[in-house]
mmCIF file of C-alpha atoms in Angstrom:
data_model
loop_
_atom_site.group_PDB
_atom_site.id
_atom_site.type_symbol
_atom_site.label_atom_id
_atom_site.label_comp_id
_atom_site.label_asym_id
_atom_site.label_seq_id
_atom_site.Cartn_x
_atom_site.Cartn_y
_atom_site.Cartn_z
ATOM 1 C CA UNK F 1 43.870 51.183 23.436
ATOM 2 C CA UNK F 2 45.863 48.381 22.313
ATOM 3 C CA UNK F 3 49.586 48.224 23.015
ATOM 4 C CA UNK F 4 51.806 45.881 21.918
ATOM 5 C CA UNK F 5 55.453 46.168 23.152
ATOM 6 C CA UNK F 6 59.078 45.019 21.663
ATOM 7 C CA UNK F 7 61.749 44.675 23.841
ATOM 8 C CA UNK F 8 64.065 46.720 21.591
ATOM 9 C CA UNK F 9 63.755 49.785 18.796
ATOM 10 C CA UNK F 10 67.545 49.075 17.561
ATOM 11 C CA UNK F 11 69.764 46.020 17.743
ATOM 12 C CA UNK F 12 73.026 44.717 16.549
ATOM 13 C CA UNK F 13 74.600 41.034 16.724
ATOM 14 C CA UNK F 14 77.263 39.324 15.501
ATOM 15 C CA UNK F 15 76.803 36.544 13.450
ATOM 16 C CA UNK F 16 76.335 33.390 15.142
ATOM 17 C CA UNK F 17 74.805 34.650 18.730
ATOM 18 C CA UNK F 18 71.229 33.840 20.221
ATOM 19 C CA UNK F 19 69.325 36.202 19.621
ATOM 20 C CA UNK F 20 66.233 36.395 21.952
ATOM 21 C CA UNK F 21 63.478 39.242 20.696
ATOM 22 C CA UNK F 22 60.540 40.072 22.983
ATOM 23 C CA UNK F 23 56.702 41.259 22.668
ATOM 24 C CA UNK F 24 54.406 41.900 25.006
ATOM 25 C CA UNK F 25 50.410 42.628 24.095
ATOM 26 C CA UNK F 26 48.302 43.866 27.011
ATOM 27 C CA UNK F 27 45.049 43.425 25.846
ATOM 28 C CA UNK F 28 44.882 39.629 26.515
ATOM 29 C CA UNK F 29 45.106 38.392 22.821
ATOM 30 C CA UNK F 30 44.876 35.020 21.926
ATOM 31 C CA UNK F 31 46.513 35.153 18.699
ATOM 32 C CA UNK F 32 50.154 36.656 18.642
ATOM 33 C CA UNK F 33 52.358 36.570 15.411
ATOM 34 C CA UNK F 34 56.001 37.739 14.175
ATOM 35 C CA UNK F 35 56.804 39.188 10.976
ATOM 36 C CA UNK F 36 59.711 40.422 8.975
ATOM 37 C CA UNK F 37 59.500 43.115 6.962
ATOM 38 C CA UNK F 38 62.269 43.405 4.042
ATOM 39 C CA UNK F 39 62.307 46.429 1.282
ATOM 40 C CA UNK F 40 60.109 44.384 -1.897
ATOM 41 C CA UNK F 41 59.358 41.468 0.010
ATOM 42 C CA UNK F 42 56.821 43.130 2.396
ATOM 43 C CA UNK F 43 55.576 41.823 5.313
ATOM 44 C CA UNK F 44 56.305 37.638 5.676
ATOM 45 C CA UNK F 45 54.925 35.817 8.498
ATOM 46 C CA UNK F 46 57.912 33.967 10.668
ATOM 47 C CA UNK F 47 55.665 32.125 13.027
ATOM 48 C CA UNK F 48 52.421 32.716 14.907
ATOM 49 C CA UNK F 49 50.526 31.112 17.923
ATOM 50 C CA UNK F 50 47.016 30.453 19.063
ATOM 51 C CA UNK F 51 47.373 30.230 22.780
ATOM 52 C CA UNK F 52 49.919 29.531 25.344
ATOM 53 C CA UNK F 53 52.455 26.775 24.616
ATOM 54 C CA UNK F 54 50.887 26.476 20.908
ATOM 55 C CA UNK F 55 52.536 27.440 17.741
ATOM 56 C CA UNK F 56 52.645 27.092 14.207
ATOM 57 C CA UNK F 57 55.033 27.584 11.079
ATOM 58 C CA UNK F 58 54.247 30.663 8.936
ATOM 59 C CA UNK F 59 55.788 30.932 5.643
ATOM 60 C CA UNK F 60 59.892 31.269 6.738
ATOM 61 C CA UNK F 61 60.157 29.630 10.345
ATOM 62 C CA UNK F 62 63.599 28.374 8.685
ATOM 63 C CA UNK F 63 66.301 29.479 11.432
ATOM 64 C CA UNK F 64 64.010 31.317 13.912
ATOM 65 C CA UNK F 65 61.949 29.316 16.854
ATOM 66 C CA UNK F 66 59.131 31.282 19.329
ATOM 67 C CA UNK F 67 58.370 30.807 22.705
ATOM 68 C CA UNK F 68 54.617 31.310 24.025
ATOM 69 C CA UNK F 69 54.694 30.481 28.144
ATOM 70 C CA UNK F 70 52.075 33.851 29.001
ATOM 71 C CA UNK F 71 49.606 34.705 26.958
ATOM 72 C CA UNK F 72 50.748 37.888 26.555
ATOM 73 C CA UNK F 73 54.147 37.334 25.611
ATOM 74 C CA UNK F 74 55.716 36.060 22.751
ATOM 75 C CA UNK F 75 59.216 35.342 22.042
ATOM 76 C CA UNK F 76 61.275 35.312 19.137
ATOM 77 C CA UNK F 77 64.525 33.215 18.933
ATOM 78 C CA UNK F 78 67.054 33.173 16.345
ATOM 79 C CA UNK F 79 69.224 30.252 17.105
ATOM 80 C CA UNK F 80 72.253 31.423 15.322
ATOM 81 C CA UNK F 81 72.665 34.243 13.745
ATOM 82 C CA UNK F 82 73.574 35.115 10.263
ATOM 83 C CA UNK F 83 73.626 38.425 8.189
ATOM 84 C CA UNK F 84 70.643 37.462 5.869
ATOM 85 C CA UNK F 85 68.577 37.770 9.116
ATOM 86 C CA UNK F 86 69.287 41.487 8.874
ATOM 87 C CA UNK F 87 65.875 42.881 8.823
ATOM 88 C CA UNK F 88 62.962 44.921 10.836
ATOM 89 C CA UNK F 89 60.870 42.685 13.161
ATOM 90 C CA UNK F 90 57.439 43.554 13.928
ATOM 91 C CA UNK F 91 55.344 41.292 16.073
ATOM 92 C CA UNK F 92 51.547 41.541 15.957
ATOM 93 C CA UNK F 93 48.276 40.484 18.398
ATOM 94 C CA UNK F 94 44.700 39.352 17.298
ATOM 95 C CA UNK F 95 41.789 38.373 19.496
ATOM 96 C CA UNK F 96 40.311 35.048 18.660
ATOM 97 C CA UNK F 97 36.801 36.290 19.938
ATOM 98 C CA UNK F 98 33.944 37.732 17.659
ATOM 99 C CA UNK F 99 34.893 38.926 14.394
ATOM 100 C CA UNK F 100 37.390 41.568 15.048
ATOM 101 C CA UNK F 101 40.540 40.312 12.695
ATOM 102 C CA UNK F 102 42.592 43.499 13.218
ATOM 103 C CA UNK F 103 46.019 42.517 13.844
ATOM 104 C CA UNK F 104 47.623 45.315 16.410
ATOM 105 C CA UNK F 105 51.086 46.194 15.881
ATOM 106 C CA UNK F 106 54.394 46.902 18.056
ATOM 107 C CA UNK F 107 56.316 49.107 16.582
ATOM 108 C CA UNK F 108 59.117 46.935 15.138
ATOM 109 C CA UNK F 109 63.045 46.045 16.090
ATOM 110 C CA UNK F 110 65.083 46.711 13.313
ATOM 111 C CA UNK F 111 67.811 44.025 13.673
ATOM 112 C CA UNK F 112 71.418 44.265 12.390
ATOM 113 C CA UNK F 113 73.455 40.896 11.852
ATOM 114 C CA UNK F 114 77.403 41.892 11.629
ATOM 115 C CA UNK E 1 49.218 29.978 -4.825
ATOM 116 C CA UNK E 2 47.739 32.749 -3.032
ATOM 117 C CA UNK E 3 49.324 36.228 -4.684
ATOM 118 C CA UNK E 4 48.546 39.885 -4.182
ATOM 119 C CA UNK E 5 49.656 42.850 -5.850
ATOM 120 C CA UNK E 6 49.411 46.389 -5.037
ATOM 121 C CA UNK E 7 49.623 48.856 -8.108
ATOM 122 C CA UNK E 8 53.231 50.799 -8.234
ATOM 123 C CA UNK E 9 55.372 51.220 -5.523
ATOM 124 C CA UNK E 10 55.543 54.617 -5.221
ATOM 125 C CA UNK E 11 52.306 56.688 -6.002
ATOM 126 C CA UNK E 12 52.424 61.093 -5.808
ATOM 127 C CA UNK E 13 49.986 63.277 -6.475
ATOM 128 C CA UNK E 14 48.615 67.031 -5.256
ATOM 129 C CA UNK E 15 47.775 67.996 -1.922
ATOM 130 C CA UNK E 16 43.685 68.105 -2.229
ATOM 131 C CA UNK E 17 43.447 65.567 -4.661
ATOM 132 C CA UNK E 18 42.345 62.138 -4.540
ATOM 133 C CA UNK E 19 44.029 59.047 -3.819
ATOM 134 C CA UNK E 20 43.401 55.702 -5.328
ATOM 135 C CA UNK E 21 45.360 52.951 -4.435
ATOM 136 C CA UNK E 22 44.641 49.235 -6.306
ATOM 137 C CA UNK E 23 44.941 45.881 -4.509
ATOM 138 C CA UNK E 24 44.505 42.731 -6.544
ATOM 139 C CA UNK E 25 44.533 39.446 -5.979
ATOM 140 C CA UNK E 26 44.457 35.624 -7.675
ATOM 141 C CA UNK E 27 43.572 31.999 -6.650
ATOM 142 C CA UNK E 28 41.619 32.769 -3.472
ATOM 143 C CA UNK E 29 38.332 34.285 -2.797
ATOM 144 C CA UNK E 30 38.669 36.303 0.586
ATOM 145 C CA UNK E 31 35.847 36.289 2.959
ATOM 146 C CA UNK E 32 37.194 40.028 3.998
ATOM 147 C CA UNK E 33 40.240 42.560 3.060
ATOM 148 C CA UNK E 34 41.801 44.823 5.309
ATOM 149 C CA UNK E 35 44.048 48.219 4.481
ATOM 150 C CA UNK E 36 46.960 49.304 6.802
ATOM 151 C CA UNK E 37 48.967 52.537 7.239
ATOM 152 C CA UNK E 38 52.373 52.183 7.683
ATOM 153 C CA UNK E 39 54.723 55.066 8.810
ATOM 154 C CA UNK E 40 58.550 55.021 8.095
ATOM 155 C CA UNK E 41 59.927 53.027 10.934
ATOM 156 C CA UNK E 42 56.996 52.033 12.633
ATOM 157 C CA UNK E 43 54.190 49.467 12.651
ATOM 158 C CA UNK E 44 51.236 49.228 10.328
ATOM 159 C CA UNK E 45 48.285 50.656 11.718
ATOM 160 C CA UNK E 46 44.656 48.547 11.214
ATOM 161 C CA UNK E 47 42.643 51.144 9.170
ATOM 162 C CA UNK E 48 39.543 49.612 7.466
ATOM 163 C CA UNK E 49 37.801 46.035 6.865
ATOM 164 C CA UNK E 50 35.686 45.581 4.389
ATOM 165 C CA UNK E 51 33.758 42.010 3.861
ATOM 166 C CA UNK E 52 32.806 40.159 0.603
ATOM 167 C CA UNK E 53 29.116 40.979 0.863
ATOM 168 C CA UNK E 54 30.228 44.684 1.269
ATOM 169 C CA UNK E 55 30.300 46.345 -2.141
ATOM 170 C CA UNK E 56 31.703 49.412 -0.070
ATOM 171 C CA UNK E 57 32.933 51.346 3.236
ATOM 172 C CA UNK E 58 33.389 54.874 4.196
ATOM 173 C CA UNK E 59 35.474 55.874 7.160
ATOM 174 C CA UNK E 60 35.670 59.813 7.452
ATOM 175 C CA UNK E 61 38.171 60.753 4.372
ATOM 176 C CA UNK E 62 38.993 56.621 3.517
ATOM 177 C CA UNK E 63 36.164 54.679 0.811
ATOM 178 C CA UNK E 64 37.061 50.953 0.292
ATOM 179 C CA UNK E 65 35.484 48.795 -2.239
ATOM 180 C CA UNK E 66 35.487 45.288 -2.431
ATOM 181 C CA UNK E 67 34.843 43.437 -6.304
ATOM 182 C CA UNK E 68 35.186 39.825 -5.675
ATOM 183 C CA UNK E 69 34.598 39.216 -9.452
ATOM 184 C CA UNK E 70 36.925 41.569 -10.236
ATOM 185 C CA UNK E 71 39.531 40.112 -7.361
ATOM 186 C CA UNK E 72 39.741 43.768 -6.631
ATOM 187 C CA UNK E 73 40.091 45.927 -3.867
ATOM 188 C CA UNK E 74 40.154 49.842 -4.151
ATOM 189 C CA UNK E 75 41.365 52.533 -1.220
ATOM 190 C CA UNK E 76 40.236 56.143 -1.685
ATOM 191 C CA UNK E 77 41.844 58.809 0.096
ATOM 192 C CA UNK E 78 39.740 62.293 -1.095
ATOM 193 C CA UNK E 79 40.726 65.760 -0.341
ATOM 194 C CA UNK E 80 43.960 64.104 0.537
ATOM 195 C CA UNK E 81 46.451 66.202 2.803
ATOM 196 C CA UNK E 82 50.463 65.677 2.980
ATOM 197 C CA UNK E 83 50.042 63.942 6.617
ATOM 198 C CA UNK E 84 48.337 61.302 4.423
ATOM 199 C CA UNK E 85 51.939 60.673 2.986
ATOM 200 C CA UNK E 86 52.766 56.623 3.771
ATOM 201 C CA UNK E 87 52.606 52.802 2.685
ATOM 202 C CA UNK E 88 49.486 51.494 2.457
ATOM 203 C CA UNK E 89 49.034 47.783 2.737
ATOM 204 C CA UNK E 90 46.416 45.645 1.785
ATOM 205 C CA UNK E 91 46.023 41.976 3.746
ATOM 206 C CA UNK E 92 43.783 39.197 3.059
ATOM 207 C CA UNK E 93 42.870 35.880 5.189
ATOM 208 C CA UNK E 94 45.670 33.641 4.206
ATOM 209 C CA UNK E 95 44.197 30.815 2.320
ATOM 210 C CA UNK E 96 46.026 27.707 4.341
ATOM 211 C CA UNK E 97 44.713 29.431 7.577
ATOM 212 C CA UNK E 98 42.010 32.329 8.392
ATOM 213 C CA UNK E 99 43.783 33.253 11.611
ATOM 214 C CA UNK E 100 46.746 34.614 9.488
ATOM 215 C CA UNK E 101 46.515 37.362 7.457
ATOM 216 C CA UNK E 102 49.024 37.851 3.972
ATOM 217 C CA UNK E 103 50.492 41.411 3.305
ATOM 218 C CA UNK E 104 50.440 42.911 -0.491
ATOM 219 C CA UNK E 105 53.791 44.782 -0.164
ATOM 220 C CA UNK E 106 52.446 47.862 -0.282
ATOM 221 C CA UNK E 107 52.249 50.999 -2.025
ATOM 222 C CA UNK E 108 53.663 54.153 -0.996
ATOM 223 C CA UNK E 109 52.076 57.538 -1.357
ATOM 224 C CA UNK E 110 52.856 61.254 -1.354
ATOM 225 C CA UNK E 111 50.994 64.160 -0.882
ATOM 226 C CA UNK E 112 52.617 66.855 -2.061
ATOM 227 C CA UNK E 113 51.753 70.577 -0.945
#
């Protein structure tokens, strides 16, 4: 089976700290993504990546970078944080072989921004 | 744009009963559509694919069909049971880029006993 890991189930931070969130995928995925999920907005993608050291925008990469050094991790950054970041984080892992599109899901970090 | 809706946010009906959920979408014509489960606090869970020569897929208790004229997509659930009780999301190929994937937001059933 699949498993894709998130460094945390709960988290709080005050505004304006780093925030660093983790995933790990162990089933040697090229394509990893992150996602917030916020109650009527659904699931938006923050940013995804392709392979190691390769990234690309989704649709709100505004205030959040990623990090891709293993291929089967994938990091989250929020610079600086602010309370409008409040939301659950769910990070997601695709192989880029065959025709398999699944995406495989960790089971989310709900973040709180005080 | 790309844009898809799922039909009412909250859906209920009787345990035994069948389920239909609607996804629809506009400007794009999807090679494939996928359906998710989601449970309260947790991820969404891959459930079915279904591709745009596939008029239709069964997967034990789950039937998906797939009208591309319509720009349709509708999940069964039949003889549906309370443990059947979460959001269901719908996802299609974004249309800037076929390695992402764009979430309806969902529509939430319960199955009540």
């Amino acid at each position: 089976d699949v498993k894709v890991t998130q460094s945390s189930r709960y988290l709080v931070k005050r505004t304006g700290e780093k925030v660093f969130l983790e995933c790990v995928q162990d089933m040697d995925h090229e394509n990893m993504f992150w996602y917030r999920q916020d109650p009527g907005l659904g699931l938006r993608l923050i940013y995804f990546s392709y392979d190691v050291k390769m990234k690309e925008k989704g649709d709100i990469p505004e205030g959040y970078s990623v990090s891709r050094e293993k291929k089967e991790r994938f990091s989250l950054i929020l610079e600086s944080a602010s309370t409008n970041q409040t939301s659950m984080y769910l990070c997601a892992s695709r192989t880029g072989q065959g025709t398999s599109y699944e995406q495989y899901f960790g089971p989310g970090t709900r973040l709180t921004v005080t | 744009s790309q844009k898809i809706e799922q039909n009412s946010e909250a859906l209920n009906i009787q345990e035994g009963k069948t389920a239909t959920l609607t996804c629809n979408y506009t400007n794009y014509s999807p090679a494939y559509l996928q359906w998710y489960r989601q449970d309260p606090g947790r991820g969404p869970v891959f459930l079915l694919l279904i591709r745009e020569n596939e008029k239709e897929k069964r997967k034990e208790r789950l039937k998906v069909t797939f009208d591309t004229t319509l720009k349709q997509s509708l999940f069964h659930i039949t003889a549906s049971q309370p443990a059947d009780s979460a959001t269901y999301l719908c996802a299609l190929p974004s249309s800037g880029s076929a390695r992402q994937l764009t979430f309806g937001s969902g529509t939430q059933l319960t199955v009540l006993p």
